[in-house]
CSV table of C-alpha atoms and ligand atoms in Angstrom, one decimal:
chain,number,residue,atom,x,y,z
A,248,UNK,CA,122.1,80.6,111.5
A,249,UNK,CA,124.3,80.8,114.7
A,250,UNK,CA,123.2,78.9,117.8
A,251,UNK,CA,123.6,80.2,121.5
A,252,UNK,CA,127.0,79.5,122.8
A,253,UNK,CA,127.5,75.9,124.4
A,254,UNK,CA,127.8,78.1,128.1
A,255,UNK,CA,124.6,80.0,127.9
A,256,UNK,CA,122.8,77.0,126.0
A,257,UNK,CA,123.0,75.4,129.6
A,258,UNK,CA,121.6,78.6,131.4
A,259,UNK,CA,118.6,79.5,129.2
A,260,UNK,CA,115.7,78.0,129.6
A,261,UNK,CA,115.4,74.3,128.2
A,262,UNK,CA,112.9,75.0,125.6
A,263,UNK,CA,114.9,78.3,124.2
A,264,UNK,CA,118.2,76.1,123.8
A,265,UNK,CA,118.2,75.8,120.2
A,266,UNK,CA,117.1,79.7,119.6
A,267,UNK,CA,119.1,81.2,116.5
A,268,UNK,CA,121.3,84.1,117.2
A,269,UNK,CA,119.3,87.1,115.9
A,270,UNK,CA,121.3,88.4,112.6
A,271,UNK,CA,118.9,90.7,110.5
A,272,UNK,CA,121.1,90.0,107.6
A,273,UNK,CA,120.8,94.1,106.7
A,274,UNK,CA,123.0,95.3,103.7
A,275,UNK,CA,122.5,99.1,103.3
A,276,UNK,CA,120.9,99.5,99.5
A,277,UNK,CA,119.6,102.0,97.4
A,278,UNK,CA,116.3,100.6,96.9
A,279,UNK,CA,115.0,98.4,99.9
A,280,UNK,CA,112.0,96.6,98.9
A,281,UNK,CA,112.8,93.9,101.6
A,282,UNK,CA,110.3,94.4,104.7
A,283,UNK,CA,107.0,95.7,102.9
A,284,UNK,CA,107.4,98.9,104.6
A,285,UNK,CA,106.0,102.2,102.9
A,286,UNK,CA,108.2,103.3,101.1
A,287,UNK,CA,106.4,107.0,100.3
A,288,UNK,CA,107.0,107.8,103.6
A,289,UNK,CA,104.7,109.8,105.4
A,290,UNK,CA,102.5,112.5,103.2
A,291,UNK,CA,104.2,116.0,104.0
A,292,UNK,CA,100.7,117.3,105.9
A,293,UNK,CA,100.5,114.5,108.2
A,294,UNK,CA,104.6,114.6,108.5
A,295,UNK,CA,104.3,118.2,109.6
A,296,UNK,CA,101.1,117.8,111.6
A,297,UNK,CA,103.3,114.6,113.9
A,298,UNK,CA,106.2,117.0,114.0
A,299,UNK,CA,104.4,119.5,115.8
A,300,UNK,CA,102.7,116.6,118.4
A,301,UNK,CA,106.1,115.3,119.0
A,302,UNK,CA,107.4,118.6,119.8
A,303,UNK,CA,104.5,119.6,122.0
A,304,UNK,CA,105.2,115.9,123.8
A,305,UNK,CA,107.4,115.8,127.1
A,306,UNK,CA,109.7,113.1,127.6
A,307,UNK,CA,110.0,113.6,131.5
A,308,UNK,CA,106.6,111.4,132.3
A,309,UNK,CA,105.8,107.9,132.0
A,310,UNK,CA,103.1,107.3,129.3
A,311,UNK,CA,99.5,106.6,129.5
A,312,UNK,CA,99.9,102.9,130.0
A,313,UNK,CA,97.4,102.2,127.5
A,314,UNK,CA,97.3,105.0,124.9
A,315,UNK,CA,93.5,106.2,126.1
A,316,UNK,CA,93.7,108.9,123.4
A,317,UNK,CA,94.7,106.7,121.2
A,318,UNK,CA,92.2,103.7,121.7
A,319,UNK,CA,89.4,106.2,121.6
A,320,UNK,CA,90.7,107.7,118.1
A,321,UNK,CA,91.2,104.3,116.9
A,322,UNK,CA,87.7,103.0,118.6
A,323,UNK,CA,85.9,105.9,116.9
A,324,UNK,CA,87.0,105.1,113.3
A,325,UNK,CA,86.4,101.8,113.2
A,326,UNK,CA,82.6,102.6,114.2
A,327,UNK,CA,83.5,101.1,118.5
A,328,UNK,CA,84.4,102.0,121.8
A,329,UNK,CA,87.8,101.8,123.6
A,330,UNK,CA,87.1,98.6,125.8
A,331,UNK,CA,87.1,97.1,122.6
A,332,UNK,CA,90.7,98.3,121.5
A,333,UNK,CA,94.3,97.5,123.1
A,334,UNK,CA,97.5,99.5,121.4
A,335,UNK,CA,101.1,97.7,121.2
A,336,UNK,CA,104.5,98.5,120.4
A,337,UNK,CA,103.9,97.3,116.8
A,338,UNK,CA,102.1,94.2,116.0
A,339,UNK,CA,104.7,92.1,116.9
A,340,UNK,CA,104.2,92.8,120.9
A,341,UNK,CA,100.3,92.1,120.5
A,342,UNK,CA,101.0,89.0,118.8
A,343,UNK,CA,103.3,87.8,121.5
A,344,UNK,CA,100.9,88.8,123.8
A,345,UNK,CA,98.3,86.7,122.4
A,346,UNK,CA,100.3,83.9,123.0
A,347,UNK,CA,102.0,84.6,126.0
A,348,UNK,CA,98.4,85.3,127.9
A,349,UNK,CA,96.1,82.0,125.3
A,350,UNK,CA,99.3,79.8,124.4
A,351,UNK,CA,101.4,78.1,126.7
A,352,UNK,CA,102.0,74.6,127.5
A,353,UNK,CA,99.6,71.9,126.4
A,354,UNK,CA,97.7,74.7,124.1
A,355,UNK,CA,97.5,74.1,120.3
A,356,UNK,CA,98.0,77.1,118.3
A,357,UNK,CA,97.0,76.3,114.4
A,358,UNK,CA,98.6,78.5,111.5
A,359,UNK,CA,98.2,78.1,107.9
A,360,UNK,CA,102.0,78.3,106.7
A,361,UNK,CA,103.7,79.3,104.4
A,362,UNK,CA,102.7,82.6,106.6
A,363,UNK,CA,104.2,85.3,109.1
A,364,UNK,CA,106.9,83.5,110.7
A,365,UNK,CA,106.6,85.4,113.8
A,366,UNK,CA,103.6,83.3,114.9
A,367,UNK,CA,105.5,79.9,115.1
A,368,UNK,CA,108.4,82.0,117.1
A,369,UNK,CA,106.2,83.3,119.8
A,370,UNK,CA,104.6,79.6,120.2
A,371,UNK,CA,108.3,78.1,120.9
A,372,UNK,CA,109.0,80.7,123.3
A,373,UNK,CA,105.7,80.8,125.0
A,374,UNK,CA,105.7,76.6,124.6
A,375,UNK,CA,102.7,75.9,122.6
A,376,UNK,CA,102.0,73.3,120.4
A,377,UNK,CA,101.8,74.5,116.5
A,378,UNK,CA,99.5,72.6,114.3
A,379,UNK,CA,100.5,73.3,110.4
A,380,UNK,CA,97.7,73.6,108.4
A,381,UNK,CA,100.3,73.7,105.0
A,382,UNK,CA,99.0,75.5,102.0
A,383,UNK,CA,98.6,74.0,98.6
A,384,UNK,CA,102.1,74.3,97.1
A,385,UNK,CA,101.0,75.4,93.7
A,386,UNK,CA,98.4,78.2,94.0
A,387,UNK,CA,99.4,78.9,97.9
A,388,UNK,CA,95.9,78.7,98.7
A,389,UNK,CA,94.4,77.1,102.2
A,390,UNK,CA,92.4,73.8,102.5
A,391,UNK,CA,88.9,75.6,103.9
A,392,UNK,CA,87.7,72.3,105.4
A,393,UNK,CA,91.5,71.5,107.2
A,394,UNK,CA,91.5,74.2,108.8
A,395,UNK,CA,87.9,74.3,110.4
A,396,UNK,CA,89.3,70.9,111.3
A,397,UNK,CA,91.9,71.8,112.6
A,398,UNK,CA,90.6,75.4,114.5
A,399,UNK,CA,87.8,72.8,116.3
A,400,UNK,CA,91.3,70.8,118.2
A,401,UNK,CA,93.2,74.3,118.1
A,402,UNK,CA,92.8,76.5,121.4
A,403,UNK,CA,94.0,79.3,119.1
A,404,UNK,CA,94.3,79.9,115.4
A,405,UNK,CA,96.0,82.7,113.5
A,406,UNK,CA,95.3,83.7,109.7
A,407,UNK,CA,96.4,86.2,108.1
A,408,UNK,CA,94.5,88.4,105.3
A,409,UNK,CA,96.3,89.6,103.1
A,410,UNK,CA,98.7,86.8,104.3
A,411,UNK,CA,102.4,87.3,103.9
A,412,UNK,CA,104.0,86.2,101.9
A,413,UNK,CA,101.6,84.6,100.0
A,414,UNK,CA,99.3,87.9,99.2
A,415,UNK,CA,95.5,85.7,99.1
A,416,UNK,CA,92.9,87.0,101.6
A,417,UNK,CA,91.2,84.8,104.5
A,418,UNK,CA,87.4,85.0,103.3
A,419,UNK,CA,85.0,86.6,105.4
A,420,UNK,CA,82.7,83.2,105.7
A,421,UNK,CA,85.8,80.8,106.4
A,422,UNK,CA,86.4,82.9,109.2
A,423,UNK,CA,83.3,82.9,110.6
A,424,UNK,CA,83.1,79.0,110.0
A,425,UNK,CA,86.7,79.2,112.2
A,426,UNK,CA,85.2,81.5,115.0
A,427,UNK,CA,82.2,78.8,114.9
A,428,UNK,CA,84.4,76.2,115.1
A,429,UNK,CA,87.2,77.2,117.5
A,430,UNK,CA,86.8,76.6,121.1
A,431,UNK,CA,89.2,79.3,121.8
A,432,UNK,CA,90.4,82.1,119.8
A,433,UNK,CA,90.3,83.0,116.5
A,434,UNK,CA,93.0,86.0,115.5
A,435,UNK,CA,92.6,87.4,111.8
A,436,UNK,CA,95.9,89.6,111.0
A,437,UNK,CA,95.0,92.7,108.8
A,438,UNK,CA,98.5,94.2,109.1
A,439,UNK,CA,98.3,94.7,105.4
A,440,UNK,CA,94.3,95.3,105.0
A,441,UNK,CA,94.3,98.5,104.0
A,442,UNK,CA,95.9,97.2,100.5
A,443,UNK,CA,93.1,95.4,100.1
A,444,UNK,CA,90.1,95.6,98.3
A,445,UNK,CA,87.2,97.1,100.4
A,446,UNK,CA,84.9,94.3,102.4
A,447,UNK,CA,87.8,92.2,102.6
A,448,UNK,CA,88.2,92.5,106.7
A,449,UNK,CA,86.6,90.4,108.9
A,450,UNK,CA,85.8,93.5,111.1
A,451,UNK,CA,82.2,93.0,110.9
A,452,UNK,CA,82.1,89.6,112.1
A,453,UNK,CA,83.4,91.1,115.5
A,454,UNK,CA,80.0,92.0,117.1
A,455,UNK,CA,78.5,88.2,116.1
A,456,UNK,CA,81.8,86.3,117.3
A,457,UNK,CA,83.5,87.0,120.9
A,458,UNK,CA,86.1,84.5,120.0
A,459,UNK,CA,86.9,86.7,117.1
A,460,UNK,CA,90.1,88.8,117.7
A,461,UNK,CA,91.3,91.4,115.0
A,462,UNK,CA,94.9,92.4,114.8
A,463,UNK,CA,96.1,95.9,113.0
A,464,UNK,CA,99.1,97.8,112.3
A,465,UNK,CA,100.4,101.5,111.6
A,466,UNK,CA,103.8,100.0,110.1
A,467,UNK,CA,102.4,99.6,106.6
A,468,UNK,CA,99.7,101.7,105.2
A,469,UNK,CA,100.2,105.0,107.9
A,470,UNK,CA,104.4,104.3,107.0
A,471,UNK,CA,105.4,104.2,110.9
A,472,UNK,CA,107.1,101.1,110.9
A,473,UNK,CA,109.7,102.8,112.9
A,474,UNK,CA,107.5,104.1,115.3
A,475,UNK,CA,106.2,100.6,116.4
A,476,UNK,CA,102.6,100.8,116.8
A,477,UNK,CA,99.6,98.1,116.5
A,478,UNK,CA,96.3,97.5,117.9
A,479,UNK,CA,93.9,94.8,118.1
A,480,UNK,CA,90.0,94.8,118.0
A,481,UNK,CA,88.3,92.6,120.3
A,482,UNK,CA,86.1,91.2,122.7
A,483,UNK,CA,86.9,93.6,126.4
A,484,UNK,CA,87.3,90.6,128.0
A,485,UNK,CA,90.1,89.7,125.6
A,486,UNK,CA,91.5,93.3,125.3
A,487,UNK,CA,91.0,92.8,129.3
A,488,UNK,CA,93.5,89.6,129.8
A,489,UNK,CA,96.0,91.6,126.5
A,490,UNK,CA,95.9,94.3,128.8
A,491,UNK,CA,97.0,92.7,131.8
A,492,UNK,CA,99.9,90.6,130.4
A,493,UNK,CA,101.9,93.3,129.0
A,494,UNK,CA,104.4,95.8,129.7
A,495,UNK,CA,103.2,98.8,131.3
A,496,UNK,CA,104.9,101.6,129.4
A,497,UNK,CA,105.6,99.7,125.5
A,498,UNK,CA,104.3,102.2,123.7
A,499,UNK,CA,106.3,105.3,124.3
A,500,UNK,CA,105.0,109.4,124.5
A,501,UNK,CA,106.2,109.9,121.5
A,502,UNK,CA,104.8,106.8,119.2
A,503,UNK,CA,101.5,107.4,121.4
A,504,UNK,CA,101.5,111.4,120.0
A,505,UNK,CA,102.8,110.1,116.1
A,506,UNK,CA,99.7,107.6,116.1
A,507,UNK,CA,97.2,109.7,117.4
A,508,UNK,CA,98.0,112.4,115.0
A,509,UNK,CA,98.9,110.3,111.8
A,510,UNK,CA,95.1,108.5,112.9
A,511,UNK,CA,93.5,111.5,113.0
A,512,UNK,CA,94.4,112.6,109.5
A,513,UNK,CA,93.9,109.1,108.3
A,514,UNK,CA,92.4,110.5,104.8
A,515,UNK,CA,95.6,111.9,104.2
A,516,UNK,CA,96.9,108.1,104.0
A,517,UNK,CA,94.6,107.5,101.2
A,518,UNK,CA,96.2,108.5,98.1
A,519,UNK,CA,99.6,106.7,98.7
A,520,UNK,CA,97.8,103.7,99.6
A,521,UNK,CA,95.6,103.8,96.5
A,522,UNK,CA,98.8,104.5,94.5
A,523,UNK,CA,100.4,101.4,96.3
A,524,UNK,CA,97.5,98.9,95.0
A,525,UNK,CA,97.6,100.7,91.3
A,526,UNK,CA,101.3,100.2,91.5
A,527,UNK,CA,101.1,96.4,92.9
A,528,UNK,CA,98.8,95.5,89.9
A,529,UNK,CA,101.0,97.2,87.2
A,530,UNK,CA,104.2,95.4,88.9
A,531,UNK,CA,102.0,92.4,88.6
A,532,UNK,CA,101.1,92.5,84.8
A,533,UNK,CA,104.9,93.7,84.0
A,534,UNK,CA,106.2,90.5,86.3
A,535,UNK,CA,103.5,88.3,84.2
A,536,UNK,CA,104.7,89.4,80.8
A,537,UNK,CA,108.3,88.7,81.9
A,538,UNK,CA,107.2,85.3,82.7
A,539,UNK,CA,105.7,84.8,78.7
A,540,UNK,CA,109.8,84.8,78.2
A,541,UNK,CA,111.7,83.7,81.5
A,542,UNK,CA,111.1,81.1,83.8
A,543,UNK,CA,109.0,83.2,87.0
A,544,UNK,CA,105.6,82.3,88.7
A,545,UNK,CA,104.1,85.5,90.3
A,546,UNK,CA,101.4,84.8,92.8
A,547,UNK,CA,98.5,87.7,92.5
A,548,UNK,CA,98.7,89.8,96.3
A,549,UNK,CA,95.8,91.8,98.1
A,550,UNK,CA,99.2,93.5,100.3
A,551,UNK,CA,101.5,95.8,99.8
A,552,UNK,CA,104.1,93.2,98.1
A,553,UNK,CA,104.1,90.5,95.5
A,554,UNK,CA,105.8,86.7,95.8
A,555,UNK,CA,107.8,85.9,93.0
A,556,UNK,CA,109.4,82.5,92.4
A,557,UNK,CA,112.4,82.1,90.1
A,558,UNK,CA,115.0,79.6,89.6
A,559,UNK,CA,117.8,80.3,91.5
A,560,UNK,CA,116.1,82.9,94.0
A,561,UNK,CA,119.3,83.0,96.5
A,562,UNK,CA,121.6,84.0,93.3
A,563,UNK,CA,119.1,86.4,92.1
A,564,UNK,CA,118.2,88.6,95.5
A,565,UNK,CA,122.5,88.4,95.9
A,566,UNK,CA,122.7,89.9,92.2
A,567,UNK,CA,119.8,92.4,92.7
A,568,UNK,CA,121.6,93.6,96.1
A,569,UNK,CA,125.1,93.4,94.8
A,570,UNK,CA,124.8,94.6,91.1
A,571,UNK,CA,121.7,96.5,91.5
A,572,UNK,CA,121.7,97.7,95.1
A,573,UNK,CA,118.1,96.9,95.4
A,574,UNK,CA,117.0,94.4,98.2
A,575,UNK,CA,114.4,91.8,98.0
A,576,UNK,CA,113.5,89.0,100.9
A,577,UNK,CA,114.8,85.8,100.0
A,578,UNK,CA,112.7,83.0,100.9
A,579,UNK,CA,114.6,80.1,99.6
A,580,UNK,CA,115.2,78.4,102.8
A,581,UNK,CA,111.6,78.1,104.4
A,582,UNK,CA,109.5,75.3,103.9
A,583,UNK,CA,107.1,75.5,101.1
A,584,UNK,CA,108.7,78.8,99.5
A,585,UNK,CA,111.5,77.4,97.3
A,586,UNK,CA,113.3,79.8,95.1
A,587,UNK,CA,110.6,82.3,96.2
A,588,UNK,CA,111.4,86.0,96.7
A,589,UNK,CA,108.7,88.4,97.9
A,590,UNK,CA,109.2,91.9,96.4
A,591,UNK,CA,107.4,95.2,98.0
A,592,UNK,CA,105.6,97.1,96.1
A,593,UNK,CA,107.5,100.6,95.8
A,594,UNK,CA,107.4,103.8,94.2
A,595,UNK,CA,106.8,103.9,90.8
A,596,UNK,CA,110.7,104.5,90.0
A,597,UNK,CA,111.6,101.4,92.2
A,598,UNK,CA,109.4,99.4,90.6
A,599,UNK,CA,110.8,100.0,87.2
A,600,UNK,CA,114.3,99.6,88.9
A,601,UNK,CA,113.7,96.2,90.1
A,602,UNK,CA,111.6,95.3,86.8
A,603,UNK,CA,114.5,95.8,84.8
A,604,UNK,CA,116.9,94.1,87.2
A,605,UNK,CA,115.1,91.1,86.6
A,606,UNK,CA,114.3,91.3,83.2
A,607,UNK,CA,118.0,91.8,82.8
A,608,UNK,CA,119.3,88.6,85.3
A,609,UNK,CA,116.4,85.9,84.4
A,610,UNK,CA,117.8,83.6,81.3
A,611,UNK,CA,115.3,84.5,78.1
A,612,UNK,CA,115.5,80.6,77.5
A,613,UNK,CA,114.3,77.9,79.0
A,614,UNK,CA,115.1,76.3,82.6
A,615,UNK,CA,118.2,74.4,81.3
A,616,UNK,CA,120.2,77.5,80.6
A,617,UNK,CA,119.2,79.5,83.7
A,618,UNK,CA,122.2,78.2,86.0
A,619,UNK,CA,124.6,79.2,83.4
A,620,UNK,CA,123.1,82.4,82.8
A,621,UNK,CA,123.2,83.3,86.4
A,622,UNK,CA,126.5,82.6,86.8
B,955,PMP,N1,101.6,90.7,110.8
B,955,PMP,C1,102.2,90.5,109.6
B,955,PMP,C2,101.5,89.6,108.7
B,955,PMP,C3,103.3,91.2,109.3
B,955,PMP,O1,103.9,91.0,108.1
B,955,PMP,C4,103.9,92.1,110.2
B,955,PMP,C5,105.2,92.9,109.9
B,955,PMP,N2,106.0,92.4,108.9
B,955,PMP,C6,103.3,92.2,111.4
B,955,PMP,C7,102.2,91.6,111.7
B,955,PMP,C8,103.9,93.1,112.5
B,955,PMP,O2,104.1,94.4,112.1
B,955,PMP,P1,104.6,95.5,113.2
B,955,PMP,O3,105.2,94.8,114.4
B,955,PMP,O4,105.5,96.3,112.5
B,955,PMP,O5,103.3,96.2,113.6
């Protein structure tokens, strides 16, 4: 990755100096199954029902700074009341919100990696302390007693459930043990828990735990990744000090009248999603036959994605994108994901695309033929 030039490496602030120049890495592609986006789109109903908000929205006024409608929609389906919702622009901004207004310097933030990366990123800029609480290596799984260990040191913990990339859920009684354990905040990420199966969230533990803080998204299962909208469930008092660190107007007229609207037809959601989670296990049992003949571990995924590891991951996701035009994230470089690729779970035509892209690059034989046969 390229650093910050020498110059401005001297005029940032001393802990950003070693920041990576941001460089998506995008390559156009036919198929993108890179960023476990939806890639149905929005159903046509819903589609037609936000065209006519967004045309019926004027541009010429600041938003409601905190998406009123929208919290009480958004309050009422998940069975509370608005004090106990805050909207972002995605879930990215709530995230670095949570850190920016709990973190800081001399806090402890603990995370469970291989995970989101994001979290790690908003601790170095915000200046707080990570404590790794690593995963086993081999069935990507998290050491239960380490991290209530580690959550009764952290000020803050995130887990994610369905975690990305690793697809296993954070059960409902660790995280109770975490909120019981934590002396600060406990943050469960269900950006991808609509993909999973139903009493997987740890919504319920909310009215027992006010250390408990839930974190949502509209990027995956409502497809508006590009609108950027998020929300987090939560104590008020939380949702208070979220609402009071960030920017006034994030979360523009129109995302504000798109999320209201796609929320409000939520059951129209419902079939792609189901299709999604039919889809992920078919992908599943077609990527676990393929492994009865080529060298592939496939980890089994509550989200909307699966991880994949296969010798030579860097060459494969540059055949897949080069020869194939499909696009996969490559996860070669980070720490305990070594020749892992994490595939998103597509229509049922990109699936088959990407099944026989890789049934047609992975070597048949054994590992000592695969460098030659990638070649
Ligand atoms: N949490 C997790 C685990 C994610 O994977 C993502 C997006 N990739 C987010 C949060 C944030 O999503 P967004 O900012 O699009 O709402």
């Amino acid at each position: 990755m390229p650093q910050l030039s020498p110059r401005v490496q001297a005029l940032v602030q001393p802990h950003l100096r070693d920041l990576d120049v941001y460089d998506p890495n995008f390559t156009p592609t036919r198929i993108n199954l890179s960023a476990n986006e939806n890639t149905y789109d929005v159903p046509p109903a819903a589609r037609a029902a936000i065209d006519e908000a967004l045309a019926a929205t004027h541009t010429n006024r600041y938003p409601d700074p905190l998406s009123n409608e929208l919290r009480d929609e958004l309050a009422a389906w998940h069975g509370t009341d608005r004090a106990h919702v805050i909207v972002g622009n995605g879930g990215d901004e709530l995230l670095y919100n949570f850190l920016l207004a709990f973190g800081g310097p001399g806090r402890t933030l603990a995370i469970c990696p291989p995970t989101f990366s994001e979290y790690a990123f908003f601790a170095s800029l915000t200046q707080t302390d990570v404590a790794e609480v690593w995963r086993d290596p081999e069935t990507m799984l998290a050491d239960d007693d380490a991290l209530v260990d580690a959550a009764g040191k952290a000020n803050l913990i995130i887990l994610t459930s369905p975690n990305n990339p690793t697809g296993d859920l954070a059960p409902v009684a660790l995280v109770r043990r975490l909120c019981e354990a934590c002396p600060g905040l406990v943050m469960v990420d269900e950006a991808y828990g609509e993909f999973a199966a139903p009493g997987s969230s740890c919504e319920s533990l909310l009215d027992a735990y006010d250390n408990l803080v839930v974190l949502h998204t509209l990027s995956k299962a409502f497809a508006l990744a590009g609108a950027r909208c998020g929300y987090v469930l939560a104590a008020p008092d939380v949702v208070e000090a979220l609402a009071a660190v960030r920017q006034l107007y994030s979360v523009n007229v129109l995302t504000q009248a798109a999320a209201l609207t796609a929320v409000r037809l939520r059951d129209e959601f419902a079939p792609t999603v189901a299709t999604i989670v039919s889809e992920r296990a078919r992908v599943l049992a077609a990527l676990r036959e393929l492994a009865r003949t080529r060298e592939l571990t496939v980890w089994p995924s509550e989200g909307n994605f699966l991880l994949v590891r296969v010798p030579g991951a860097s060459e494969v996701r540059r055949r897949l994108r080069d020869e194939f035009s499909i696009l996969v994230r490559d996860f070669s470089y980070a720490p305990g994901l070594a020749d892992c690729l994490r595939v998103t779970v597509g229509t049922p035509e990109e699936n088959d695309a990407v099944l026989a892209a890789l049934g047609e690059l992975l070597p048949a034989a054994g590992p000592s033929d695969s460098l030659q046969a990638l070649s």
